Amino acid sequence: MPVLEAKRLCKSFGSVEVLTDIDIAIDDGEFLVLVGPSGCGKSTLLNIIAGLEEESSGDVLIDDRVVNLVAPKDRDIAMVFQSYALYPTMTVAKNITFGMQVRKVPKPEREAALARVAKLLDIAHLLKRKPSQLSGGQRQRVAMGRALVRKPRIFLFDEPLSNLDAKLRVQMRGEIKQLHQRLATTIVYVTHDQTEAMSLATKIAVMSGGRIAQLGPPQELYDRPNCLFVADFIGSPAMNFIEGTIAIRKGVPLFVAQHETSEIALPLDHYEFAKGAAEGRSVTLGVRPEYVTGAGTANKGPRTIRFELAPAIMESNGFDQHVSFDFCGGRLAGRFAARETLAIGTPIDVHMDLSMISLFDTESEERL
Amino acid sequence: MTEAATEPQRPGRSMTPLVLRGLLFLILGLFVLYYLFPLFVMIVTSLKPLAEIRQGSLLGLPQAVEFTHWETAWNSTCMGVTCVGLKPYFLNSVKLVVPAVFISTLLGAINGYALSKWRFRGSNIIFGLMLFGCFIPFQAVLLPMAIALGRMGLAGGTTGLVLVHVVYGLGFTTLFFRNYYVSIPDELVKAAKIDGAGFFTIFTHIILPLSAPVIVVTVIWQFTNIWNDFLFGVSFSQGGGQPVTVALNNIVNSTTGVKEYNVDMAAAIIAAAPTLLVYVVAGKYFIRGLTAGSVKG
């Protein structure tokens, strides 16, 4: 039985449709991340789940109960906001216990819960301070404390890390993950950062233009994106896309593209077409940069094919080198071993592993 | 040595700002004199005996300082046949201003909160209409107000006058609070809703504690307007229930025989004292409140 379900959820502001036919179901203990570019409707969806905004049509269910008309306070949820939304005039302790005080929880119980959360988040020494006396990371912790203290059925996070600096963000990300693993809570988390989504989620919903483009476990989205948008959005550096057509020669489907003056044909006999390979169709081949490697990489993959290309751009991050080549009228990025000696303009052997490629219909942008 | 070499140029370069600065202070000083002059004349006149006023110059300092006129003005000066001084009317004003300011500020706060944090269909129209109310001149509402008060049986009493001031002030107080609350992040209210707080709990626990600056602004504004009001006071009150502004007018206009300038001046100062005091005490917060922006944290 799913803890949280959205059924054919739609939301429009006047004539502008911001959410269209959203269907989601998550089970107990799952960590769902709603990810997408700004304006894709992910925050609106979270607000509707929280009950802070009203859906135009469709249903929200918590524990199999339709909660469309249930007030936020009675939905058994807690929420962490991007701006933290700590009550500025209250101390940290008051901030955390305000919800229980409103719900008339007896004082000893409140204090026990406060002590538990303070210990869990390591904020015991901050309890008497006001929010204005806290650093960004501390405010973040207090905001989480306020959510954690009530042990709700579902936690909602609205871009909770986007106001932190890069290093703190990674640290807090780790702590959220750890909390989730330790407390086994159900979480819905909104972010525009795909790295955050990949590292936190047990399930990701990539949203685009008010629709869910793909919903699934992170690895599935990474390996088998069902459309060009998801393929491009997930993964950093981004997936390479090569334009070409499908040809069938001697019964073997091939991806055919034009590189400078010569034709390049990549065998697709291993590729699992959803609807079969149609000859002559314009397709976009997607291959992640880590499957484009050089001589310095020991394991080049099971289905490598070799090209001779000259590096156009090289960036090193110490761990590996991101190298770009001009290829088939576009750019092809690869990840090369850090200590491999490369020079711009000097042709080298480039190995492309075809075992994990994706093919998309150029027109409909859907996975083939 | 290089410093000494450039020295001669200095006076020439820094002369202009100095002159401008001096000019600035001169002009400011003139304005200060211009504004303080009437107050000075009032205070000086109120302390002089009548004989000295008649012969002496307006600006001359009193030769013999007498506080008796102040006492007369407060306790026993006459308007027409009643000689009870300004005291009962001053108290009338207090009894009028305190509830009127309190009620209009509180209602303005609730209105502003509802119009900024609990928007509903048509809330902008309602706010627009309330704003429009700010620009209706006093004179235009006199007659309808008189009829309404008469129908409600509140004509001529302090309660009626309080009602008039509350209704008339609501547009302004709502405007002040609404504009201030717009700068408070909506997420605070959302967080409190999820915490289980309702409309009034959020208002009293989250919003009101953040409102000190705007409350000061509103209270000063309302206090000054209601205390200084003459037209509503003279129109909607009668006899012993009149506010101090109306009484002052009656005292100054109805003296028979000798015109007691010193008593009149003392009475005028007494009538103006509360608003002056409010500005002196809270003026700092007034300026701060007017410029107070978003809430940190």
XYZ file of C-alpha atoms in Angstrom:
665
model
C 0.000 0.000 0.000
C 1.533 3.316 -1.050
C 2.012 5.994 1.608
C 1.520 8.823 -0.824
C -0.279 8.807 -4.123
C -1.149 11.452 -6.686
C -3.817 10.489 -9.196
C -4.301 12.425 -12.417
C -3.391 15.623 -10.606
C -3.816 18.868 -12.552
C -3.281 22.443 -11.569
C -3.885 25.587 -13.562
C -3.628 29.249 -12.688
C -6.281 30.837 -14.847
C -5.622 29.570 -18.345
C -2.019 28.553 -17.603
C -1.682 24.865 -16.941
C 1.229 24.254 -14.550
C 0.635 20.584 -13.774
C -0.865 18.027 -16.142
C -1.924 14.494 -15.236
C 0.575 13.828 -12.493
C 0.561 10.187 -11.353
C 2.893 9.225 -8.548
C 2.911 6.527 -5.907
C 5.568 6.000 -3.259
C 5.898 3.348 -0.607
C 6.853 3.560 3.026
C 10.469 4.615 3.510
C 10.993 5.772 -0.045
C 12.909 8.928 -0.900
C 11.244 10.568 -3.900
C 13.036 13.473 -5.525
C 11.122 15.798 -7.827
C 13.683 17.327 -10.132
C 13.454 19.616 -13.116
C 14.358 23.048 -14.401
C 12.757 26.088 -12.777
C 9.152 26.574 -13.751
C 8.496 22.875 -14.342
C 5.889 22.751 -11.567
C 7.818 20.728 -8.992
C 7.316 23.203 -6.136
C 3.650 23.574 -6.992
C 3.287 19.808 -6.831
C 4.944 19.742 -3.406
C 2.677 22.543 -2.170
C -0.365 20.595 -3.358
C 0.839 17.492 -1.543
C 1.270 19.653 1.570
C -2.183 21.156 1.148
C -0.844 24.692 0.873
C -2.228 24.975 -2.633
C -5.381 23.519 -4.050
C -5.395 21.120 -6.992
C -7.614 21.952 -9.962
C -8.504 18.323 -10.483
C -7.309 14.868 -9.480
C -6.630 13.423 -6.044
C -3.912 13.319 -3.427
C -3.975 10.241 -1.203
C -2.072 9.659 2.004
C -2.334 6.114 3.333
C -5.138 5.417 0.849
C -7.225 8.309 2.145
C -8.136 11.161 -0.207
C -6.873 14.307 1.510
C -7.917 16.950 -1.035
C -10.062 18.731 1.535
C -7.868 18.001 4.562
C -6.010 20.993 6.023
C -2.184 20.893 5.957
C -2.005 20.450 9.723
C -4.153 17.316 9.584
C -2.232 15.608 6.791
C 0.480 14.311 9.124
C 3.265 15.939 7.153
C 6.202 18.190 7.963
C 7.931 20.533 5.583
C 11.357 22.149 5.291
C 11.413 25.328 3.229
C 14.076 26.816 1.006
C 14.231 29.969 3.126
C 13.953 27.765 6.265
C 11.013 29.957 7.389
C 12.141 29.956 10.991
C 9.982 32.172 13.195
C 12.284 35.183 13.671
C 11.021 36.248 17.091
C 11.217 32.802 18.708
C 14.233 31.004 20.067
C 15.420 27.808 18.414
C 13.733 25.743 21.130
C 10.430 27.586 20.628
C 10.752 27.226 16.875
C 11.062 23.483 17.177
C 8.305 23.000 19.738
C 5.827 25.561 18.361
C 3.924 22.913 16.431
C 3.530 20.730 19.495
C 2.563 23.704 21.604
C -0.176 24.593 19.113
C -1.351 20.989 19.227
C -1.425 21.150 23.017
C 1.135 18.427 23.605
C 1.960 18.329 27.343
C 5.152 20.074 28.345
C 7.220 17.064 29.522
C 6.545 15.325 26.230
C 7.542 18.461 24.297
C 10.778 18.723 26.167
C 11.627 15.087 25.635
C 11.010 15.443 21.909
C 13.087 18.614 21.793
C 15.978 16.900 23.558
C 15.782 13.951 21.178
C 15.907 16.162 18.080
C 18.585 18.461 19.513
C 20.780 15.438 20.087
C 20.017 13.919 16.693
C 20.955 17.101 14.839
C 23.642 18.266 17.229
C 21.992 21.614 17.964
C 21.643 21.374 21.754
C 23.972 24.344 22.245
C 21.855 26.580 19.983
C 18.471 26.129 21.643
C 18.414 29.504 23.376
C 19.450 31.523 20.322
C 17.273 33.431 17.881
C 17.386 32.485 14.176
C 19.200 35.739 13.323
C 22.121 34.573 15.485
C 22.609 31.369 13.487
C 24.700 30.620 10.420
C 23.110 29.244 7.258
C 23.983 25.661 8.078
C 22.678 25.986 11.625
C 19.385 27.454 10.401
C 19.111 24.534 8.027
C 19.528 22.121 10.931
C 16.933 23.915 13.023
C 14.485 23.836 10.117
C 15.027 20.069 9.887
C 14.616 19.792 13.648
C 11.255 21.482 13.425
C 10.177 18.904 10.859
C 11.678 15.896 12.624
C 10.304 16.641 16.073
C 6.769 15.555 15.272
C 7.548 12.205 13.623
C 5.175 12.789 10.722
C 4.152 10.221 8.099
C 5.789 12.159 5.234
C 8.560 14.747 5.102
C 8.468 17.386 2.397
C 11.641 19.257 1.458
C 11.435 22.292 -0.819
C 14.945 22.958 -2.190
C 16.354 22.920 1.333
C 20.009 23.154 0.331
C 19.981 25.807 -2.362
C 20.801 28.656 0.036
C 23.978 26.995 1.293
C 27.478 27.305 -0.099
C 28.846 24.426 -2.160
C 30.796 22.658 0.570
C 28.065 22.895 3.187
C 25.557 21.703 0.645
C 27.443 18.462 0.100
C 27.801 17.987 3.851
C 24.104 18.586 4.578
C 23.181 16.359 1.657
C 25.108 13.569 3.311
C 23.367 14.220 6.600
C 19.919 14.148 5.041
C 20.764 10.854 3.371
C 22.041 9.481 6.659
C 18.899 10.622 8.493
C 16.756 8.923 5.913
C 18.682 5.674 6.216
C 18.612 5.804 10.001
C 14.983 6.823 10.519
C 13.564 5.086 7.416
C 11.141 7.937 6.849
C 9.178 8.685 3.702
C 10.459 11.804 1.990
C 9.435 13.932 -0.971
C 12.222 16.283 -1.927
C 12.247 19.058 -4.516
C 15.429 20.245 -6.190
C 16.649 21.598 -9.501
C 20.051 19.993 -8.990
C 20.321 16.595 -10.692
C 23.408 15.660 -8.642
C 21.377 16.123 -5.467
C 18.572 14.070 -6.977
C 20.887 11.223 -8.021
C 22.660 11.016 -4.687
C 19.602 11.226 -2.420
C 16.732 9.520 -4.184
C 15.471 5.987 -4.148
C 13.089 7.199 -6.841
C 13.323 10.230 -9.100
C 10.583 12.029 -10.960
C 12.040 14.231 -13.678
C 9.557 16.976 -14.474
C 9.312 19.151 -17.532
C 6.590 21.610 -18.483
C 4.187 20.412 -15.793
C 4.437 16.739 -16.688
C 6.455 13.885 -15.315
C 8.935 12.998 -18.045
C 10.148 9.877 -16.269
C 9.667 8.276 -12.881
C 11.995 5.572 -11.630
C 15.076 4.602 -9.624
C 18.119 6.851 -10.244
C 20.139 4.172 -12.026
C 17.317 3.381 -14.413
C 16.957 7.067 -15.331
C 20.683 7.275 -15.838
C 21.021 4.147 -17.950
C 17.732 4.096 -19.806
C 16.324 7.630 -20.092
C 12.983 7.428 -21.893
C 13.324 10.714 -23.741
C 15.909 13.248 -24.870
C 14.977 15.664 -22.081
C 15.723 13.191 -19.283
C 18.870 11.987 -21.051
C 20.140 15.554 -21.241
C 19.008 16.606 -17.753
C 20.423 13.691 -15.782
C 24.178 13.253 -15.616
C 27.106 15.641 -15.480
C 28.925 16.169 -17.773
C 25.907 15.777 -20.032
C 25.291 12.917 -22.417
C 26.641 13.235 -25.990
C 24.088 13.318 -28.777
C 24.920 12.314 -32.356
C 22.449 12.822 -35.195
C 22.097 10.057 -37.758
C 19.784 7.501 -39.392
C 18.973 3.841 -38.998
C 20.086 1.492 -41.767
C 19.748 -2.279 -42.002
C 22.532 -4.102 -43.777
C 22.819 -7.874 -43.980
C 20.040 -8.094 -41.387
C 21.986 -6.029 -38.863
C 20.623 -2.665 -37.775
C 23.195 0.114 -37.971
C 23.428 3.693 -36.809
C 24.757 5.697 -39.731
C 26.175 9.199 -39.426
C 28.392 11.459 -41.463
C 31.732 12.417 -39.956
C 33.544 14.952 -42.123
C 33.778 13.184 -45.491
C 33.399 9.578 -44.373
C 30.420 7.552 -43.249
C 30.352 6.064 -39.787
C 28.275 2.968 -39.138
C 27.778 1.681 -35.612
C 26.286 -1.811 -35.151
C 23.096 -1.903 -33.092
C 22.496 -5.647 -32.988
C 22.678 -5.619 -29.185
C 20.319 -2.667 -28.734
C 16.888 -3.487 -27.348
C 14.500 -1.571 -29.576
C 11.160 -0.948 -27.936
C 9.263 -1.148 -31.228
C 11.799 -2.643 -33.619
C 14.299 -0.851 -35.840
C 12.689 1.069 -38.713
C 15.037 1.628 -41.601
C 15.682 5.209 -42.703
C 14.382 6.797 -39.522
C 16.192 9.914 -38.254
C 17.545 9.142 -34.829
C 19.696 10.698 -32.133
C 22.250 8.459 -30.519
C 23.115 9.240 -26.923
C 26.296 8.070 -25.279
C 27.526 9.134 -21.848
C 31.063 10.642 -21.654
C 32.339 7.834 -19.425
C 31.835 5.395 -22.326
C 34.166 7.482 -24.493
C 37.701 6.731 -23.308
C 41.307 6.629 -24.389
C 44.377 4.410 -24.240
C 44.967 5.154 -20.559
C 41.685 3.610 -19.445
C 42.107 -0.068 -18.610
C 38.509 -1.242 -18.925
C 37.124 0.262 -22.111
C 33.882 -1.720 -22.057
C 32.522 -4.822 -23.797
C 31.480 -3.287 -27.130
C 34.089 -0.757 -28.048
C 34.568 0.777 -31.393
C 37.631 2.844 -32.262
C 37.923 6.248 -33.896
C 40.860 8.498 -34.540
C 40.036 12.008 -33.372
C 41.910 15.150 -32.345
C 41.074 16.759 -28.995
C 39.471 20.212 -29.307
C 39.041 21.108 -25.622
C 40.618 19.562 -22.522
C 39.665 20.157 -18.888
C 41.212 18.291 -15.989
C 39.724 17.983 -12.527
C 42.586 15.965 -11.068
C 40.598 12.743 -11.052
C 40.124 12.536 -14.813
C 40.184 14.681 -17.934
C 37.136 15.817 -19.828
C 38.116 15.908 -23.481
C 35.935 17.176 -26.333
C 36.239 16.249 -29.981
C 34.550 17.522 -33.114
C 32.483 14.548 -34.218
C 29.742 14.128 -36.822
C 28.990 17.834 -36.947
C 28.703 18.130 -33.153
C 30.781 17.709 -30.060
C 31.737 14.439 -28.455
C 32.906 14.546 -24.847
C 34.907 11.763 -23.263
C 36.461 11.016 -19.895
C 40.126 10.174 -20.118
C 42.574 9.010 -17.489
C 44.135 11.878 -15.575
C 47.732 11.173 -16.513
C 47.181 10.477 -20.184
C 49.285 12.872 -22.309
C 47.082 14.648 -24.797
C 47.583 17.618 -27.042
C 45.040 19.750 -28.811
C 44.973 18.954 -32.528
C 47.000 15.754 -32.247
C 44.859 12.765 -33.299
C 44.582 9.904 -30.797
C 42.667 6.677 -30.507
C 39.195 7.206 -28.998
C 37.227 4.179 -27.808
C 33.462 4.347 -27.662
C 31.602 1.629 -25.764
C 28.250 0.985 -27.422
C 26.837 -1.331 -24.747
C 25.065 1.475 -22.850
C 23.909 3.769 -25.646
C 20.420 5.228 -25.962
C 18.557 5.894 -29.190
C 15.897 8.541 -29.565
C 13.546 9.421 -32.373
C 14.832 12.819 -33.535
C 11.324 14.087 -34.172
C 9.347 12.864 -31.154
C 12.423 12.804 -28.867
C 11.162 9.507 -27.409
C 13.404 6.540 -26.681
C 13.397 3.866 -29.379
C 58.632 67.024 2.123
C 56.256 66.013 -0.620
C 53.410 66.780 1.690
C 54.722 70.284 2.279
C 55.030 70.769 -1.433
C 51.395 70.000 -2.083
C 50.253 72.007 0.925
C 49.669 75.348 -0.831
C 47.116 73.793 -3.169
C 45.010 72.467 -0.368
C 43.083 75.499 0.848
C 42.132 76.369 -2.703
C 40.712 72.920 -3.322
C 38.910 72.408 -0.039
C 37.519 75.943 0.147
C 34.481 75.295 -2.054
C 33.027 72.356 -0.055
C 33.570 74.318 3.135
C 31.646 77.311 1.802
C 28.872 75.068 0.540
C 28.700 73.337 3.885
C 28.470 76.670 5.654
C 25.712 77.738 3.296
C 23.873 74.509 3.942
C 23.947 75.024 7.690
C 22.893 78.640 7.277
C 19.814 77.615 5.289
C 19.021 74.792 7.691
C 19.434 77.215 10.604
C 17.011 79.658 8.996
C 14.440 76.891 8.600
C 14.892 75.851 12.205
C 14.268 79.445 13.315
C 11.288 79.699 11.004
C 9.679 76.611 12.521
C 10.610 77.330 16.123
C 9.554 80.958 16.031
C 5.802 80.383 16.601
C 6.501 77.945 19.420
C 8.853 80.459 21.009
C 6.242 83.228 20.804
C 3.616 80.948 22.300
C 5.755 79.906 25.238
C 7.006 83.401 25.957
C 3.540 84.921 25.707
C 2.012 82.288 27.964
C 4.447 83.260 30.721
C 3.931 87.027 30.577
C 1.369 89.034 32.521
C -1.271 90.633 30.348
C 0.028 94.153 30.908
C 3.453 93.229 29.627
C 1.988 91.609 26.518
C 0.097 94.773 25.625
C 3.070 97.101 25.895
C 6.035 94.873 25.129
C 7.236 93.401 21.888
C 6.148 89.960 20.690
C 9.642 88.534 20.984
C 10.746 90.028 24.287
C 11.480 87.652 27.120
C 9.096 87.949 30.070
C 10.292 90.297 32.813
C 8.213 88.484 35.394
C 7.596 84.775 34.714
C 4.104 83.773 35.768
C 2.774 80.225 35.596
C -0.653 81.236 36.778
C -2.027 81.463 33.245
C -1.250 77.833 32.708
C -3.222 76.968 35.793
C -6.063 79.185 34.636
C -6.075 77.559 31.229
C -6.126 74.074 32.762
C -8.581 74.663 35.604
C -10.772 77.703 35.287
C -10.792 79.551 31.999
C -14.244 80.198 30.625
C -16.020 79.439 27.430
C -19.296 81.241 27.435
C -20.761 80.751 30.894
C -18.964 77.569 31.943
C -15.625 78.174 33.610
C -14.024 74.740 34.098
C -10.821 75.211 32.136
C -9.414 72.783 29.557
C -9.097 69.817 31.911
C -12.409 67.994 31.313
C -12.078 68.427 27.559
C -8.508 67.194 27.637
C -9.756 64.097 29.417
C -12.509 63.775 26.801
C -9.854 63.696 24.124
C -7.902 61.036 25.994
C -11.034 58.927 26.398
C -11.677 59.355 22.690
C -8.159 58.879 21.337
C -7.075 55.838 23.327
C -9.862 53.476 22.237
C -10.027 54.919 18.728
C -6.287 54.446 18.165
C -6.294 51.010 19.759
C -9.266 49.680 17.810
C -8.278 51.149 14.451
C -4.698 49.863 14.791
C -5.806 46.384 15.800
C -8.385 46.129 13.032
C -5.884 47.546 10.540
C -3.390 44.870 11.568
C -5.927 42.062 11.151
C -7.097 43.486 7.808
C -3.551 43.905 6.556
C -2.709 40.363 7.647
C -5.753 38.893 5.935
C -5.216 40.906 2.762
C -1.551 39.983 2.437
C -1.294 36.442 3.804
C -4.750 34.935 3.270
C -5.569 36.237 -0.174
C -8.991 35.297 -1.423
C -10.957 35.993 -4.564
C -11.637 39.729 -4.653
C -9.180 40.622 -1.886
C -7.409 43.076 -4.156
C -10.693 44.810 -4.933
C -11.458 45.114 -1.231
C -8.009 46.545 -0.596
C -8.474 48.988 -3.473
C -11.779 50.162 -2.052
C -10.241 50.639 1.393
C -7.434 52.659 -0.185
C -10.047 54.741 -1.938
C -11.537 55.451 1.490
C -8.292 57.192 2.479
C -8.837 59.820 -0.160
C -12.415 60.760 0.640
C -12.292 64.217 2.233
C -13.711 64.649 5.753
C -16.372 67.091 4.580
C -17.859 64.599 2.139
C -18.723 62.053 4.817
C -20.080 64.485 7.444
C -23.713 64.312 6.481
C -24.016 60.569 5.807
C -22.057 59.935 8.977
C -24.392 62.144 10.999
C -27.413 60.288 9.661
C -25.793 56.902 10.341
C -24.844 57.876 13.891
C -28.360 59.175 14.493
C -29.922 55.922 13.281
C -27.569 53.923 15.511
C -28.398 56.115 18.474
C -24.766 57.117 18.913
C -25.106 60.782 17.966
C -23.419 63.268 20.268
C -21.517 60.767 22.400
C -17.884 59.738 22.704
C -18.721 56.225 21.467
C -20.049 57.665 18.229
C -16.951 59.776 17.764
C -14.718 56.766 18.429
C -16.637 54.851 15.773
C -16.237 57.701 13.284
C -12.480 57.853 13.813
C -12.099 54.077 13.648
C -14.020 53.881 10.383
C -12.175 56.829 8.872
C -8.770 55.606 10.030
C -9.237 51.997 8.912
C -8.166 52.717 5.337
C -4.845 54.129 6.466
C -4.095 51.534 9.122
C -4.961 48.700 6.733
C -2.668 50.220 4.108
C 0.217 50.518 6.565
C -0.074 46.977 7.868
C -0.795 45.363 4.522
C 2.277 46.938 2.933
C 4.440 45.934 5.851
C 3.153 42.356 5.898
C 3.756 41.922 2.179
C 7.475 42.059 2.998
C 7.188 39.193 5.495
C 7.898 35.921 3.625
C 4.816 33.789 2.917
C 6.784 30.701 3.867
C 6.552 31.720 7.533
C 2.783 31.467 7.329
C 2.992 28.199 5.386
C 5.329 26.727 7.985
C 2.978 27.763 10.770
C -0.011 26.281 8.923
C 1.786 22.951 8.702
C 2.709 23.263 12.359
C -1.014 23.322 13.013
C -1.634 26.996 13.718
C -4.811 28.703 12.517
C -5.591 32.240 11.372
C -5.458 33.915 14.761
C -2.703 31.773 16.282
C -0.429 32.691 13.384
C -1.441 36.324 13.787
C -0.735 36.530 17.499
C 2.315 34.238 17.668
C 4.151 34.885 14.397
C 2.947 38.074 12.732
C 2.242 40.456 15.631
C 5.640 39.954 17.308
C 7.215 41.088 14.021
C 5.045 44.172 13.772
C 6.596 46.556 16.312
C 7.900 49.095 13.752
C 4.648 49.327 11.830
C 2.598 49.474 15.038
C 4.618 52.501 16.153
C 4.092 54.207 12.796
C 0.370 53.498 12.822
C -0.135 54.549 16.433
C 1.670 57.857 15.903
C -0.252 58.505 12.716
C -3.614 57.708 14.214
C -2.896 59.454 17.505
C -1.862 62.676 15.772
C -4.798 62.647 13.396
C -7.443 61.874 15.967
C -6.048 64.149 18.650
C -5.741 67.070 16.223
C -9.116 66.477 14.587
C -11.476 69.387 14.818
C -14.125 68.847 12.164
C -15.478 65.483 13.352
C -15.209 66.702 16.954
C -17.219 69.834 16.345
C -19.758 68.004 14.191
C -20.436 64.874 16.213
C -20.067 65.918 19.831
C -21.915 68.356 22.014
C -21.683 70.231 25.298
C -19.414 68.680 27.879
C -18.392 65.814 25.608
C -16.314 67.837 23.202
C -12.637 67.080 22.545
C -9.867 69.486 23.482
C -9.464 70.986 20.008
C -13.083 72.127 19.968
C -12.801 73.442 23.516
C -9.684 75.410 22.629
C -11.517 77.037 19.759
C -14.409 77.933 22.033
C -12.095 79.402 24.671
C -10.220 81.564 22.211
C -13.340 82.710 20.356
C -15.765 83.299 23.180
C -13.808 85.407 25.642
C -15.816 88.359 26.712
C -14.121 91.623 27.506
C -10.359 91.452 27.746
C -8.644 88.924 25.476
C -6.312 86.886 27.658
C -3.578 86.085 25.200
C -1.399 84.445 27.823
C -4.156 82.015 28.855
C -5.026 81.306 25.228
C -1.404 80.516 24.449
C -1.062 78.261 27.480
C -4.265 76.443 26.484
C -2.995 75.997 22.932
C 0.278 74.538 24.162
C -1.545 72.163 26.504
C -3.772 71.025 23.645
C -0.791 70.409 21.384
C 1.455 68.850 24.029
C 0.463 65.156 23.626
C 1.241 65.011 19.906
C 4.524 66.820 20.472
C 5.351 64.383 23.233
C 4.528 61.384 21.062
C 6.902 62.638 18.358
C 9.680 63.366 20.813
C 9.377 59.949 22.441
C 8.668 57.780 19.417
C 9.844 59.876 16.462
C 12.972 57.781 16.164
C 10.888 54.638 15.755
C 8.605 56.461 13.342
C 11.447 57.136 10.914
C 12.798 53.640 11.420
C 9.376 52.092 10.925
C 8.750 53.981 7.710
C 11.951 52.611 6.238
C 11.765 49.155 7.800
C 11.898 46.560 5.064
C 11.883 42.815 4.997
C 12.366 40.629 8.006
C 15.707 38.972 8.396
C 15.942 35.430 9.526
